[in-house]
C-alpha positions as a printed Julia matrix, in Angstrom:
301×3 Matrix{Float64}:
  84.22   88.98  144.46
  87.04   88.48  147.03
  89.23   91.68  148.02
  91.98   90.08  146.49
  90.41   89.46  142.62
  89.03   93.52  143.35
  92.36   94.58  143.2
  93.38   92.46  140.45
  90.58   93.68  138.4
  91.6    97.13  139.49
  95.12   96.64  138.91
  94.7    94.71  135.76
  92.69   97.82  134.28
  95.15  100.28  135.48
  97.86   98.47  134.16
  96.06   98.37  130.44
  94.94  101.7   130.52
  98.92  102.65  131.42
  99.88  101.3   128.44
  98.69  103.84  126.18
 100.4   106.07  128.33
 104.01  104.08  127.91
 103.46  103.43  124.03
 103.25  107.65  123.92
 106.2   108.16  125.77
 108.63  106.01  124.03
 107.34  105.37  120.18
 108.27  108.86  119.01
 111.96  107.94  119.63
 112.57  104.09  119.17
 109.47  103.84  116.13
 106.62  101.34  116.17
 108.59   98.35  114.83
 111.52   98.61  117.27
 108.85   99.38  120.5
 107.13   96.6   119.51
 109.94   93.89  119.48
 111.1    95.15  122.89
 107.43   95.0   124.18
 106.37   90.93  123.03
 110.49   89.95  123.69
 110.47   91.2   127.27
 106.64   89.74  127.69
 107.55   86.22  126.35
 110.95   86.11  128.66
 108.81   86.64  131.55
 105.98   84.03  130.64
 109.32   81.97  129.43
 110.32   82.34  133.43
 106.49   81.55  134.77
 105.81   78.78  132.87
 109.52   76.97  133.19
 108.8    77.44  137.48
 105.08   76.08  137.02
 105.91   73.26  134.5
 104.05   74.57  131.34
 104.87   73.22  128.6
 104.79   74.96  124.93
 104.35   71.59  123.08
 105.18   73.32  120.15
 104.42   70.05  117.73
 100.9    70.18  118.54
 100.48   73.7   119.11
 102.37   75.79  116.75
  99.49   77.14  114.4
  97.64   78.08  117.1
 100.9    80.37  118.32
 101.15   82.09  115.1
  97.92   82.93  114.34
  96.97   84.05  118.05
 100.51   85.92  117.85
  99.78   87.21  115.31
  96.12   88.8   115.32
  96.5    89.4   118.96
 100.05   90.62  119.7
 102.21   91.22  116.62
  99.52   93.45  114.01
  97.67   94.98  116.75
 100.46   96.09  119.0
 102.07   97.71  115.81
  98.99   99.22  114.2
  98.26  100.91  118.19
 102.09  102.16  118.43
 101.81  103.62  115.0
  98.77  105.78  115.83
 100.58  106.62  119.09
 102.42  108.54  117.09
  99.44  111.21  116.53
  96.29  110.17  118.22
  96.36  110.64  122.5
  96.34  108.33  124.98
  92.74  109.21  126.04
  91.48  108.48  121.96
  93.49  105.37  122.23
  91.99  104.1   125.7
  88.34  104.45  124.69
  88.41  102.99  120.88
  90.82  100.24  122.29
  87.11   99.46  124.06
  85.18   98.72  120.77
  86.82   95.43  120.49
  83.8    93.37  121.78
  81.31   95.19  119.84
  83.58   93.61  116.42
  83.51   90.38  118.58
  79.78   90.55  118.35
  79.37   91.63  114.81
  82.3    89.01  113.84
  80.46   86.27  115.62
  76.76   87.42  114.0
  78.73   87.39  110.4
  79.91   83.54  111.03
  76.32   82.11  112.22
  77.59   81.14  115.56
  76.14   83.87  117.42
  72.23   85.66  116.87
  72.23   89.88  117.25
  69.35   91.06  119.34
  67.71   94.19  119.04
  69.46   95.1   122.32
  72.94   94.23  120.58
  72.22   96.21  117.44
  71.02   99.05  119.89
  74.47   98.55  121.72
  76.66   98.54  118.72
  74.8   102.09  117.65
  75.75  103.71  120.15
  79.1   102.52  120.98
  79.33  104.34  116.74
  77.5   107.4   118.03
  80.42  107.59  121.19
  83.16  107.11  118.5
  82.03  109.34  115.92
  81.48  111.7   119.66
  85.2   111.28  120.27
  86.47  112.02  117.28
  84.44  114.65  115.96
  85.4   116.78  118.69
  88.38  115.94  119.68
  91.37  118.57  118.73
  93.93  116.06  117.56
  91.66  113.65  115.02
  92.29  117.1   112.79
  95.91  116.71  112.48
  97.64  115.28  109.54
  97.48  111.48  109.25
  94.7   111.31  112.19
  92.23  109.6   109.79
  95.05  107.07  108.77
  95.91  106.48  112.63
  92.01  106.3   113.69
  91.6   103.86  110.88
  94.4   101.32  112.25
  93.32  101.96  115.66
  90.13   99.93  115.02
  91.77   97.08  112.96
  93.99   96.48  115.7
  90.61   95.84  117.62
  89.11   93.99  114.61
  92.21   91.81  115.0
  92.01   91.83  118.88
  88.43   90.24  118.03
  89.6    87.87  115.79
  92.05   86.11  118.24
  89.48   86.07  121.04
  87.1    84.29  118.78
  89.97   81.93  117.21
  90.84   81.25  121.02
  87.36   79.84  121.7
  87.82   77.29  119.1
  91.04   76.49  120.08
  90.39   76.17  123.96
  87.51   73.63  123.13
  90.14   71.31  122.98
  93.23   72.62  124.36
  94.04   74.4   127.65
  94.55   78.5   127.01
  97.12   79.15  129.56
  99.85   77.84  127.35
  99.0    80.08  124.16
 100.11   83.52  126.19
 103.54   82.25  126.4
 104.02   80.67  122.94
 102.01   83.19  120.93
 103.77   86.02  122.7
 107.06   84.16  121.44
 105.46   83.5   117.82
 104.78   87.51  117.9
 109.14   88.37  118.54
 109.6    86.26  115.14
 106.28   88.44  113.19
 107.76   91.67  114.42
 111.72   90.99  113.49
 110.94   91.81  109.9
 109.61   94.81  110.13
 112.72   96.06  112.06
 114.36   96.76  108.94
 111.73   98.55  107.34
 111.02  100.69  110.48
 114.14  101.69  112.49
 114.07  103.56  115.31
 114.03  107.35  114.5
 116.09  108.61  117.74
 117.94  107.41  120.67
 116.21  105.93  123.73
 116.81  107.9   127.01
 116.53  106.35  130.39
 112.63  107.17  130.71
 112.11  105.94  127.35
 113.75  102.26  128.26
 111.92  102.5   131.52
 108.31  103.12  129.61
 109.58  100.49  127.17
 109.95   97.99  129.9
 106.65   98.87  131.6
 105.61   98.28  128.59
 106.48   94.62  127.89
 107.04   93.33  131.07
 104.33   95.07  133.08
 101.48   96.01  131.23
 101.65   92.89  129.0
 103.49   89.94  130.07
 102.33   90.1   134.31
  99.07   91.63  132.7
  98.49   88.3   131.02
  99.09   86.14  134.38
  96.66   88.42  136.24
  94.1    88.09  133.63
  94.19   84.47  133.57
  94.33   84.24  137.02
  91.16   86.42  137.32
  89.09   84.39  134.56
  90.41   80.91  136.94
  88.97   83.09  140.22
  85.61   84.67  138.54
  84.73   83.52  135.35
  84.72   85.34  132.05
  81.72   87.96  132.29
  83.17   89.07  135.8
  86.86   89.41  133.94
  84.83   91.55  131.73
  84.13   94.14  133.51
  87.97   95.0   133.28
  86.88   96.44  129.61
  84.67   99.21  130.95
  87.48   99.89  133.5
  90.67  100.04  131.06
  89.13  103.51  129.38
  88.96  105.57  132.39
  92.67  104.78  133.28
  93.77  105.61  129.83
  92.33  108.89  130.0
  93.16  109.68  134.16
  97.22  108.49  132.83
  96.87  111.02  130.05
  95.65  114.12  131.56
  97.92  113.3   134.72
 101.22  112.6   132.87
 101.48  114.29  129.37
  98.97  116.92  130.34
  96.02  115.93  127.36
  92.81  117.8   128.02
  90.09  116.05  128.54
  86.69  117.55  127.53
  82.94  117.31  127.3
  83.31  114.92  124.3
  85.57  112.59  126.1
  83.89  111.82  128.91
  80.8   111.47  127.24
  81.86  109.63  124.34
  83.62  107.19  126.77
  80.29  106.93  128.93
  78.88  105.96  125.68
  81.1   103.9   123.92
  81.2   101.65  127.43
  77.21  101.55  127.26
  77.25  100.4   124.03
  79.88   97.66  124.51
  78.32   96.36  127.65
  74.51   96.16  125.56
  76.4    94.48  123.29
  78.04   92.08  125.27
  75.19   91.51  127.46
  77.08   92.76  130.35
  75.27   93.91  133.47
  76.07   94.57  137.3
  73.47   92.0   137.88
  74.92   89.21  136.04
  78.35   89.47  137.35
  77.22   89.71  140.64
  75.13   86.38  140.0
  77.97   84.59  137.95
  80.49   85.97  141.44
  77.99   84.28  143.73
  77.9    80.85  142.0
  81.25   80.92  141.1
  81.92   81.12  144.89
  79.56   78.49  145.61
  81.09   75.76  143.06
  84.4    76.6   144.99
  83.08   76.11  148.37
C-alpha cells in the first residue's frame, strides 16, 4: 500500500471513529431527528458539489429505488437509531458495536444461501458475542435507564448497515456504485424530514454544537464517502477493510481525550475481541491484504 492510501486508511478511520465523538457533543441539544437532517443535508450538498465538477450523473429514472432503499438502510434509520443511543450510551460503546456490522453481513448472507458459514466464521461470530456481552456487562453506563433500549438500536443500525452493503452488491452487478453515495445521501434528507416534527430539537445549538454538527455531515460523512471510494478504486475491498478494525480504537482514543470517558479493562479487551471476531468472520487477515496490495499494484503497473 502506497503512503498516500496509508493515510487515507488512517484518516478515513479517524474520521469514523470522530463521529461518535461529534454525534455526543451535539444530539443532547438539537435531538436525533434534527442532527440527523443537518448531517445527510450537508453530506449530499457536498457530493452534490463533487459529482456536478466530475460529471456524475444521478440518473434518477433508472436509479431511484436503488437511492431510497440504500438511503434508507444505510443513512436515514441507522444514523437516527446511533444519534438516539448517543443520547446515553458513550462514544467508546458506540465505536466498538458500530464494528459488529460484518459479522450481521455474514450471518445475513448465510440466511439468504448466497454465502456458506465455516467453522472459522461461526467461531468468529462467537466471539465477536462474547466481546459484546464483555463491553456491556461491565461497562458503567449500559446500567443507566434506557441503556438496554439504546444498546438494542445500536445493533439494528448495524443490521441495517448490513443490509445496504449486501443490497449494494446486487445493485453494483449492474450499475456503477459511485453514483449511489450522492443520490442515496439525498434520498436520506427526504426519509429524515418527517421525523422533524415528531422529534424537535430539545435546546439551542451553540457555536461548538454547529461546529460538531458540521464535522459531522460534511467531514466525517460526505468527504468520508469520497475517501472510501477512492481507497476501494486504489486497493480493493479486503484492503478497505481493514479500516473496520481501525474505526474502534479512534472512537474510544476521541472519547477518553475529549469528554473524558474512562476506558477500562473491559473495553480494551472487549474491543480486542469484538475486532477478532469480525476479522474470523470476514476472513480478514494481514496476509491477504498484503497479497490482494501486491497484485493490486501489479494489475496497475
Amino acid at each position: 500500500m502506497s503512503t498516500a492510501n496509508m493515510l487515507r486508511l488512517v484518516f478515513l478511520a479517524a474520521v469514523w471513529g470522530s463521529s461518535f465523538l461529534f454525534t455526543r457533543i451535539a444530539v443532547p441539544v438539537l435531538g436525533p431527528a434534527v442532527l440527523i437532517q443537518y448531517r445527510v443535508a450537508c453530506a449530499a450538498l457536498l457530493l452534490a458539489m463533487v459529482g456536478f465538477f466530475l460529471n456524475k450523473r444521478l440518473d434518477l429514472a433508472a436509479n431511484w429505488k436503488h437511492y431510497l432503499i440504500l438511503g434508507f438502510f444505510n443513512s436515514a434509520f441507522p444514523f437516527l437509531l446511533f444519534a438516539y443511543a448517543a443520547t446515553t450510551l458513550t462514544a467508546s460503546v458506540l465505536s466498538v458495536l458500530n464494528a459488529t456490522a460484518p459479522m450481521w453481513g455474514a450471518l445475513i448472507g448465510a440466511a439468504s444461501g448466497r454465502e456458506r458459514l465455516s467453522a472459522k466464521n461461526a467461531l468468529g461470530l462467537l466471539l465477536g458475542t462474547c466481546g459484546v456481552a464483555l463491553l456491556v456487562g461491565f461497562d458503567a453506563v449500559t446500567s443507566q435507564p434506557g441503556a438496554a433500549l439504546a444498546i438494542g438500536a445500536t445493533l439494528l443500525a448495524t443490521i441495517c448497515y448490513s443490509l445496504a452493503g449486501t443490497y449494494a452488491k446486487l445493485a453494483q452487478s449492474a450499475k456503477p456504485l459511485e453514483p449511489f453515495a450522492n443520490g442515496s445521501m439525498w434520498a436520506s434528507t427526504l426519509l429524515v424530514l418527517p421525523a422533524l416534527a415528531l422529534f424537535p430539537a430539545p435546546g439551542t445549538p451553540t457555536i461548538g454544537v454547529m461546529a460538531a454538527t458540521l464535522a459531522l455531515g460534511v467531514v466525517c460523512t460526505g468527504a468520508a464517502y469520497i475517501v472510501y471510494f477512492k481507497l476501494i478504486d486504489d486497493v480493493g475491498p479486503t484492503s478497505a477493510l481493514t479500516v473496520t478494525f481501525l474505526t474502534p480504537v479512534f472512537g474510544i482514543l476521541w472519547g477518553a481525550l475529549f469528554l473524558g470517558e474512562t476506558v477500562g479493562w473491559h473495553t480494551i479487551l472487549g474491543a480486542a475481541i469484538v475486532i477478532g471476531g469480525t476479522a474470523m468472520v470476514t476472513g480478514y487477515t494481514p496476509g491477504l491484504a498484503a497479497r490482494a496490495m501486491v497484485s493490486d499494484s501489479v494489475h496497475r503497473k
